[in-house]
Amino acid sequence: MRFSKTDKIMSFIIAFSTLSLSLHASDWLTIAGTEPSTIKADGKKVKNTNKPHFWGFIQVGYQKDYGKLLNKDGINKTPFVMIAPNLDSQSGFEVNRARLAVRGMIDKDNQFDYFFMTEFGENGITRPAGHSSNNYLTDASITYRGIPYVNVRVGQFKYPGSEEGMRAVFASEYRNFSTAGNQLLLERFLPNNATPGVDSNGDVTYTAAPEQSVGAYRDRGVELFHTEKIQKNVEISVAGMVGNGTGMSSQNSSGKLTYYGYLSSSYLFGKGKGYYTEALKGFVWYQDGKRRLNNINYTRERYGLGVDYFHNGLRIDIEYIKAKGMIYNGVKDLDADPYGVDWQYQIAAGDNNVADGGYVSVQYYVLPQKVELLARYDYLNRLTNSTLDERDFTTTTVALSYHFKGPNRIDFNYAFRDITAPGNAAAQVVLDNVDNLLSIQATLKF
């Protein structure tokens, strides 16, 4: 049975409304941007000091794509059956992430906090579409906490927005982001001199090899944020940010700021901390900015809402995302050499281009803090403004995670995937080569 876009949107809204009646999962704004006043040492709470805290994590594993490879005149027509980020094979072992970080307080009064993180794994940050980004720095920020009810964070860090994006990536038991999160929010950047073209509607598209990292849900700018407990078990978090709109780089700035807004309301059940806080949170977010291509500034607008619930071993995550302008339209192989590929990003730039998507995830510990079963349904309707260019993606991921301690675990994911082109029979012949994806990943935080 195939659900219409309206059915999907209504399902998300109903689920959001039902859960938010109880209206915190994790307060990622505070976790990432500030240092706690007290820490645990030898099982006791003690005052935090300005001693640097060095930490990191590594994620290694194996993936196998069961799709069928289609080459025509040396051109790979099926990038969706290749393993990211390099897109040069359908299976293999990987070091997906290898990050080292340091964070702490600059002064003993905890007025200034800092956070720095580097990346040495192979992913969209270091190897976007198989190209080198020459970037290894993901986060570099300082937070000033001397103003009542306002924290001021400056630098390069995760912007306030989607829960999937704000979440500490080592905490997620899913190997891959949802399709909507991956394509609508994990921004791909093109150089100003990208090659222009037209789609079936005569609207402009741009194609080019990436010269910088994917956005990784980050930007450079200034953020004001605060979390306030308004009742014993109720918190409200608010954040606003202005950024370059260039991700983890200053290349190809439009000269216009990108604006971010975020609001959440949370009910705390009283157990756990961080990702394992037992709570219920409802949230909304918005972002809007300009992106420059061929010296033309194009609008990029995104917004969404969702709910997170975690209590007594049961976790439910729901999020809906809407996008307008600067729609990522996949990667294209432009190398006719049958023994090589040249992957380039394509962007449908005009603000008449729209897309929407989301996900519903259910997770449950069948053995407390040890064995967890997971299932996630996610979808993306891309370029719904164009009959010939619309692509609809649906993925159902089933998973099992074995936890050693905290985030240290091994995850087994199996994704059932489908892609359709409702108004393009020729494109559907190519898309029918998509198949399922097996992912196994081990996470070690130290």
Coordinates of C-alpha atoms in Angstrom, one line a residue:
M1 CA 0.0 0.0 0.0
R2 CA 1.5 3.4 -1.0
F3 CA 0.6 6.4 1.1
S4 CA 0.2 9.8 -0.5
K5 CA 2.2 12.8 0.6
T6 CA -0.8 14.2 2.5
D7 CA -1.3 10.9 4.3
K8 CA 2.3 11.0 5.5
I9 CA 2.2 14.7 6.6
M10 CA -1.1 14.1 8.5
S11 CA 0.4 11.0 10.2
F12 CA 3.4 13.0 11.4
I13 CA 1.2 15.9 12.7
I14 CA -1.2 13.6 14.5
A15 CA 1.7 11.7 16.2
F16 CA 3.3 15.0 17.2
S17 CA 0.1 16.4 18.6
T18 CA -0.6 13.3 20.6
L19 CA 2.8 13.0 22.2
S20 CA 3.3 16.7 22.9
L21 CA 0.3 16.8 25.2
S22 CA 2.7 15.4 27.9
L23 CA 5.4 17.7 26.9
H24 CA 13.3 16.6 27.4
A25 CA 15.0 14.3 25.7
S26 CA 18.6 15.5 25.6
D27 CA 19.3 19.2 25.9
W28 CA 21.9 19.3 23.1
L29 CA 22.3 23.1 23.3
T30 CA 23.6 22.9 26.9
I31 CA 25.5 19.6 26.4
A32 CA 27.5 20.9 23.5
G33 CA 27.9 24.6 24.4
T34 CA 28.6 24.7 28.1
E35 CA 30.5 22.9 30.8
P36 CA 28.8 21.6 34.0
S37 CA 29.5 23.3 37.3
T38 CA 30.0 19.9 39.0
I39 CA 31.3 16.5 37.7
K40 CA 31.5 13.0 39.1
A41 CA 34.9 11.8 40.5
D42 CA 35.3 8.6 42.4
G43 CA 31.5 8.3 42.6
K44 CA 31.1 11.7 44.2
K45 CA 30.0 15.0 42.9
V46 CA 32.8 17.6 43.0
K47 CA 33.3 21.1 41.6
N48 CA 34.4 21.2 38.0
T49 CA 37.8 22.8 37.4
N50 CA 39.4 24.4 34.4
K51 CA 41.5 21.3 33.6
P52 CA 41.0 20.3 29.9
H53 CA 39.0 17.2 29.2
F54 CA 40.3 15.2 26.3
W55 CA 38.0 12.6 24.7
G56 CA 37.0 11.1 21.4
F57 CA 35.3 8.2 19.7
I58 CA 35.8 5.9 16.8
Q59 CA 33.2 4.2 14.6
V60 CA 34.3 1.2 12.4
G61 CA 32.3 -1.3 10.5
Y62 CA 31.2 -3.0 7.3
Q63 CA 28.5 -2.2 4.7
K64 CA 27.1 -4.1 1.8
D65 CA 24.7 -2.7 -0.8
Y66 CA 22.6 -5.4 -2.6
G67 CA 21.6 -3.1 -5.5
K68 CA 22.4 -3.6 -9.1
L69 CA 25.1 -1.5 -10.8
L70 CA 24.1 0.1 -14.1
N71 CA 26.8 1.5 -16.4
K72 CA 25.9 3.1 -19.8
D73 CA 28.7 4.3 -22.1
G74 CA 31.1 4.3 -19.1
I75 CA 28.8 6.4 -17.0
N76 CA 27.6 5.0 -13.6
K77 CA 23.9 5.7 -13.6
T78 CA 23.3 4.2 -10.1
P79 CA 25.2 6.1 -7.4
F80 CA 22.5 5.1 -4.9
V81 CA 23.8 1.5 -4.9
M82 CA 27.4 2.6 -4.1
I83 CA 28.8 3.0 -0.6
A84 CA 29.4 6.6 0.6
P85 CA 31.5 8.6 0.8
N86 CA 33.8 7.5 -2.0
L87 CA 31.1 5.8 -4.1
D88 CA 33.6 3.4 -5.7
S89 CA 32.4 0.1 -4.3
Q90 CA 29.3 -1.8 -3.1
S91 CA 30.8 -3.3 0.0
G92 CA 33.7 -2.9 2.3
F93 CA 35.1 -2.3 5.7
E94 CA 35.3 1.3 6.9
V95 CA 36.5 3.7 9.4
N96 CA 33.5 5.9 9.3
R97 CA 34.5 8.3 12.1
A98 CA 37.6 8.9 14.2
R99 CA 37.3 12.0 16.2
L100 CA 39.5 13.6 18.9
A101 CA 38.2 16.5 21.0
V102 CA 39.0 18.7 23.9
R103 CA 36.6 20.8 26.0
G104 CA 36.6 22.7 29.2
M105 CA 36.5 26.0 31.1
I106 CA 39.0 28.8 30.4
D107 CA 38.5 30.3 33.9
K108 CA 37.7 28.8 37.3
D109 CA 34.4 30.7 37.5
N110 CA 33.1 28.9 34.4
Q111 CA 32.4 32.1 32.6
F112 CA 34.1 31.0 29.4
D113 CA 33.9 27.5 28.0
Y114 CA 35.5 26.0 24.9
F115 CA 35.0 23.0 22.6
F116 CA 37.3 21.7 19.8
M117 CA 36.9 18.6 17.7
T118 CA 38.8 17.0 14.8
E119 CA 37.8 14.3 12.3
F120 CA 40.2 11.7 10.8
G121 CA 37.6 9.1 9.5
E122 CA 36.3 8.8 5.9
N123 CA 32.9 10.4 5.5
G124 CA 31.3 13.5 3.9
I125 CA 33.5 15.8 6.0
T126 CA 36.9 14.5 4.8
R127 CA 35.9 12.7 1.5
P128 CA 32.8 14.3 0.0
A129 CA 31.7 12.2 -3.0
G130 CA 35.2 10.7 -3.1
H131 CA 37.0 14.1 -3.4
S132 CA 39.4 15.5 -0.8
S133 CA 38.1 18.4 1.3
N134 CA 41.4 19.0 3.2
N135 CA 39.3 19.6 6.3
Y136 CA 39.8 17.9 9.6
L137 CA 38.3 20.5 12.0
T138 CA 34.6 20.0 12.8
D139 CA 34.1 22.2 15.9
A140 CA 35.9 25.2 17.3
S141 CA 33.9 27.4 19.7
I142 CA 33.9 29.5 22.8
T143 CA 30.9 30.2 25.0
Y144 CA 30.5 33.2 27.2
R145 CA 28.2 32.6 30.2
G146 CA 28.4 35.8 32.1
I147 CA 25.0 37.2 31.1
P148 CA 22.0 36.1 33.1
Y149 CA 19.6 33.9 31.1
V150 CA 21.8 34.0 27.9
N151 CA 24.7 32.0 26.7
V152 CA 26.7 33.4 23.8
R153 CA 28.6 30.9 21.6
V154 CA 31.0 32.0 18.9
G155 CA 32.8 29.9 16.3
Q156 CA 32.1 26.8 14.2
F157 CA 29.6 24.3 15.7
K158 CA 26.3 22.6 15.2
Y159 CA 23.5 25.1 14.5
P160 CA 20.2 24.8 16.4
G161 CA 17.8 22.8 14.3
S162 CA 16.8 19.2 13.6
E163 CA 17.1 16.8 16.5
E164 CA 18.7 14.2 14.2
G165 CA 21.4 16.8 13.4
M166 CA 21.9 18.2 16.9
R167 CA 22.2 14.7 18.4
A168 CA 25.8 13.5 19.3
V169 CA 26.4 11.2 16.3
F170 CA 28.1 8.6 18.5
A171 CA 24.9 8.2 20.5
S172 CA 22.7 7.1 17.5
E173 CA 22.3 3.3 16.9
Y174 CA 21.5 4.0 13.2
R175 CA 24.5 3.8 10.9
N176 CA 23.0 6.2 8.4
F177 CA 21.0 9.4 8.7
S178 CA 17.4 9.4 7.6
T179 CA 17.0 10.1 3.8
A180 CA 15.3 13.5 4.5
G181 CA 18.1 14.5 7.0
N182 CA 20.8 13.4 4.6
Q183 CA 19.5 15.1 1.5
L184 CA 17.7 18.2 2.9
L185 CA 19.8 19.2 5.9
L186 CA 23.3 17.6 5.4
E187 CA 24.1 20.5 3.1
R188 CA 26.3 20.0 0.0
F189 CA 28.1 23.1 -1.2
L190 CA 29.1 24.0 -4.7
P191 CA 31.7 26.6 -5.9
N192 CA 30.4 29.8 -7.4
N193 CA 31.6 28.6 -10.9
A194 CA 29.4 25.5 -10.9
T195 CA 28.1 24.5 -14.3
P196 CA 24.6 25.7 -15.0
G197 CA 21.9 23.5 -16.6
V198 CA 18.1 23.2 -16.8
D199 CA 15.7 20.5 -15.5
S200 CA 12.6 19.3 -17.3
N201 CA 10.7 22.4 -16.2
G202 CA 13.3 24.7 -17.6
D203 CA 14.5 25.7 -14.1
V204 CA 18.1 26.2 -13.5
T205 CA 20.3 23.4 -11.9
Y206 CA 24.0 23.6 -11.0
T207 CA 26.6 20.8 -11.1
A208 CA 30.1 20.7 -9.8
A209 CA 32.7 18.6 -7.9
P210 CA 32.7 19.5 -4.2
E211 CA 35.6 21.6 -3.0
Q212 CA 34.7 21.5 0.7
S213 CA 33.1 19.3 3.3
V214 CA 29.4 18.6 3.6
G215 CA 27.8 20.9 6.1
A216 CA 27.6 18.2 8.8
Y217 CA 24.8 20.3 10.4
R218 CA 27.3 23.0 11.2
D219 CA 28.0 26.7 10.4
R220 CA 30.3 29.5 11.5
G221 CA 28.6 32.3 13.5
V222 CA 27.2 33.5 16.8
E223 CA 24.5 31.7 18.8
L224 CA 22.4 32.9 21.8
F225 CA 20.8 30.1 23.7
H226 CA 19.4 29.3 27.1
T227 CA 17.5 26.4 28.9
E228 CA 15.3 27.4 31.8
K229 CA 13.5 25.1 34.2
I230 CA 10.0 26.7 34.6
Q231 CA 8.6 24.0 36.9
K232 CA 10.2 21.1 38.8
N233 CA 10.0 18.7 35.8
V234 CA 9.5 21.2 32.9
E235 CA 12.2 22.9 30.9
I236 CA 12.1 25.3 27.9
S237 CA 15.1 25.8 25.6
V238 CA 15.4 28.7 23.1
A239 CA 18.2 29.4 20.6
G240 CA 18.9 31.8 17.8
M241 CA 21.9 32.0 15.6
V242 CA 23.3 34.0 12.7
G243 CA 25.9 32.3 10.5
N244 CA 27.8 32.5 7.3
G245 CA 25.7 29.8 5.6
T246 CA 28.9 28.2 4.3
G247 CA 29.2 25.2 6.7
M248 CA 32.7 24.4 7.9
S249 CA 34.3 26.8 5.5
S250 CA 34.3 30.4 4.5
Q251 CA 34.4 29.6 0.7
N252 CA 31.8 31.1 -1.7
S253 CA 30.0 33.3 0.8
S254 CA 26.8 34.9 -0.5
G255 CA 27.5 38.0 1.6
K256 CA 24.2 37.3 3.3
L257 CA 23.7 35.8 6.8
T258 CA 21.8 32.6 7.4
Y259 CA 19.4 32.8 10.3
Y260 CA 18.5 29.9 12.7
G261 CA 15.8 29.6 15.3
Y262 CA 14.9 26.8 17.7
L263 CA 12.4 26.2 20.5
S264 CA 11.7 23.2 22.6
S265 CA 9.6 22.3 25.7
S266 CA 10.5 19.3 27.8
Y267 CA 9.0 17.2 30.6
L268 CA 11.6 15.3 32.7
F269 CA 10.8 11.9 34.2
G270 CA 13.8 12.3 36.5
K271 CA 16.3 9.6 35.4
G272 CA 19.4 9.4 33.2
K273 CA 21.5 12.1 31.6
G274 CA 22.6 13.2 28.1
Y275 CA 21.2 11.0 25.4
Y276 CA 19.8 8.7 28.1
T277 CA 17.8 11.4 29.9
E278 CA 14.3 10.0 30.5
A279 CA 12.0 12.7 29.2
L280 CA 9.6 13.9 26.6
K281 CA 10.5 16.8 24.3
G282 CA 8.6 18.7 21.6
F283 CA 10.5 21.0 19.4
V284 CA 10.3 23.3 16.3
W285 CA 13.0 24.9 14.3
Y286 CA 13.6 27.2 11.3
Q287 CA 16.5 28.3 9.1
D288 CA 16.7 30.7 6.1
G289 CA 19.6 32.1 4.1
K290 CA 21.1 32.7 0.7
R291 CA 23.6 30.6 -1.4
R292 CA 25.6 32.0 -4.2
L293 CA 26.0 30.2 -7.6
N294 CA 27.2 32.0 -10.8
N295 CA 27.0 35.3 -8.8
I296 CA 23.3 34.8 -8.1
N297 CA 22.0 34.5 -4.6
Y298 CA 19.4 31.7 -4.2
T299 CA 17.1 31.3 -1.2
R300 CA 17.6 28.2 1.0
E301 CA 14.8 27.7 3.5
R302 CA 14.2 24.8 5.9
Y303 CA 11.9 24.2 8.8
G304 CA 10.6 21.3 10.9
L305 CA 9.0 20.0 14.1
G306 CA 9.1 16.8 16.1
V307 CA 8.9 14.8 19.3
D308 CA 11.4 12.7 21.3
Y309 CA 10.3 10.4 24.1
F310 CA 12.5 8.1 26.3
H311 CA 11.2 6.3 29.4
N312 CA 11.6 2.8 30.9
G313 CA 13.7 1.5 28.0
L314 CA 11.3 2.8 25.2
R315 CA 12.4 5.6 22.8
I316 CA 10.2 7.2 20.2
D317 CA 11.6 9.8 17.8
I318 CA 9.4 11.6 15.2
E319 CA 10.4 14.5 13.0
Y320 CA 9.0 16.3 9.9
I321 CA 11.1 18.4 7.6
K322 CA 10.1 20.9 4.8
A323 CA 12.5 22.4 2.3
K324 CA 12.4 25.2 -0.3
G325 CA 15.1 26.1 -2.7
M326 CA 18.7 24.7 -3.1
I327 CA 17.4 21.1 -3.2
Y328 CA 20.2 18.5 -3.4
N329 CA 19.5 16.5 -6.5
G330 CA 22.0 13.6 -6.0
V331 CA 25.4 13.0 -7.5
K332 CA 26.2 12.5 -11.2
D333 CA 29.1 10.6 -12.8
L334 CA 30.7 12.8 -15.5
D335 CA 33.6 10.5 -16.4
A336 CA 33.0 8.3 -19.4
D337 CA 36.0 6.2 -18.5
P338 CA 34.6 2.7 -17.7
Y339 CA 37.3 2.2 -15.1
G340 CA 36.8 5.4 -13.2
V341 CA 34.2 7.9 -11.9
D342 CA 34.0 11.6 -11.4
W343 CA 31.2 12.2 -9.0
Q344 CA 29.7 15.7 -8.9
Y345 CA 26.9 17.2 -6.8
Q346 CA 23.8 18.6 -8.5
I347 CA 21.6 21.3 -6.9
A348 CA 18.1 22.5 -8.0
A349 CA 18.6 26.1 -7.0
G350 CA 15.4 28.0 -7.6
D351 CA 13.0 28.7 -4.7
N352 CA 10.2 27.1 -6.6
N353 CA 11.9 23.7 -5.9
V354 CA 10.4 22.1 -2.8
A355 CA 10.7 18.8 -0.9
D356 CA 9.5 17.3 2.3
G357 CA 10.3 14.2 4.4
G358 CA 10.7 12.8 7.9
Y359 CA 11.0 9.8 10.0
V360 CA 9.5 7.7 12.8
S361 CA 11.8 5.6 15.0
V362 CA 10.9 3.2 17.8
Q363 CA 13.6 1.7 20.0
Y364 CA 13.2 -0.7 23.0
Y365 CA 15.7 -2.3 25.4
V366 CA 14.6 -6.0 25.6
L367 CA 17.5 -6.4 28.1
P368 CA 17.9 -3.2 30.1
Q369 CA 21.1 -1.3 29.1
K370 CA 22.3 -4.2 27.0
V371 CA 20.2 -5.4 24.1
E372 CA 18.1 -2.9 22.1
L373 CA 15.7 -3.5 19.2
L374 CA 15.0 -0.7 16.7
A375 CA 12.9 0.1 13.7
R376 CA 12.8 3.3 11.7
Y377 CA 10.6 4.4 8.8
D378 CA 11.8 7.4 6.9
Y379 CA 10.7 9.0 3.6
L380 CA 11.6 11.9 1.3
N381 CA 9.5 13.4 -1.5
R382 CA 12.1 15.4 -3.6
L383 CA 11.2 18.1 -6.2
T384 CA 7.5 17.6 -5.9
N385 CA 7.0 20.7 -8.0
S386 CA 8.2 18.8 -11.1
T387 CA 6.3 15.8 -12.6
L388 CA 9.4 14.5 -14.4
D389 CA 12.0 15.2 -11.7
E390 CA 10.1 14.2 -8.6
R391 CA 11.7 11.3 -6.7
D392 CA 10.1 9.6 -3.7
F393 CA 12.3 7.7 -1.3
T394 CA 11.1 5.3 1.4
T395 CA 13.4 3.3 3.8
T396 CA 12.5 1.0 6.6
T397 CA 15.5 0.1 8.8
V398 CA 15.4 -2.7 11.4
A399 CA 18.3 -3.0 13.8
L400 CA 19.7 -4.7 16.8
S401 CA 22.2 -3.1 19.2
Y402 CA 24.3 -4.7 21.9
H403 CA 25.6 -2.2 24.4
F404 CA 28.7 -2.8 26.4
K405 CA 28.6 0.3 28.5
G406 CA 27.0 3.6 27.7
P407 CA 27.5 4.5 24.0
N408 CA 30.1 1.7 23.5
R409 CA 28.2 -0.9 21.5
I410 CA 27.9 -2.8 18.2
D411 CA 25.0 -2.0 15.9
F412 CA 23.4 -4.3 13.2
N413 CA 21.3 -2.4 10.7
Y414 CA 19.3 -3.7 7.7
A415 CA 17.6 -1.2 5.5
F416 CA 14.7 -2.0 3.0
R417 CA 14.9 0.8 0.4
D418 CA 12.7 1.9 -2.4
I419 CA 12.9 4.9 -4.9
T420 CA 10.1 5.8 -7.3
A421 CA 9.8 8.4 -10.1
P422 CA 6.0 8.8 -10.2
G423 CA 5.9 10.8 -13.5
N424 CA 9.0 9.4 -15.3
A425 CA 8.9 5.9 -16.6
A426 CA 12.4 6.1 -18.1
A427 CA 13.9 7.2 -14.8
Q428 CA 12.0 4.4 -13.0
V429 CA 13.9 1.8 -15.1
V430 CA 17.2 3.0 -13.5
L431 CA 15.7 3.4 -10.0
D432 CA 14.5 -0.2 -10.0
N433 CA 18.2 -1.2 -9.5
V434 CA 18.0 0.0 -5.9
D435 CA 18.0 -2.7 -3.2
N436 CA 18.6 -3.2 0.5
L437 CA 21.6 -2.2 2.6
L438 CA 23.4 -4.1 5.4
S439 CA 25.4 -2.1 7.9
I440 CA 27.4 -3.3 10.9
Q441 CA 29.1 -0.7 13.1
A442 CA 31.1 -0.7 16.3
T443 CA 31.3 2.5 18.4
L444 CA 33.9 3.1 21.1
K445 CA 33.9 6.4 23.1
F446 CA 37.0 7.1 25.2

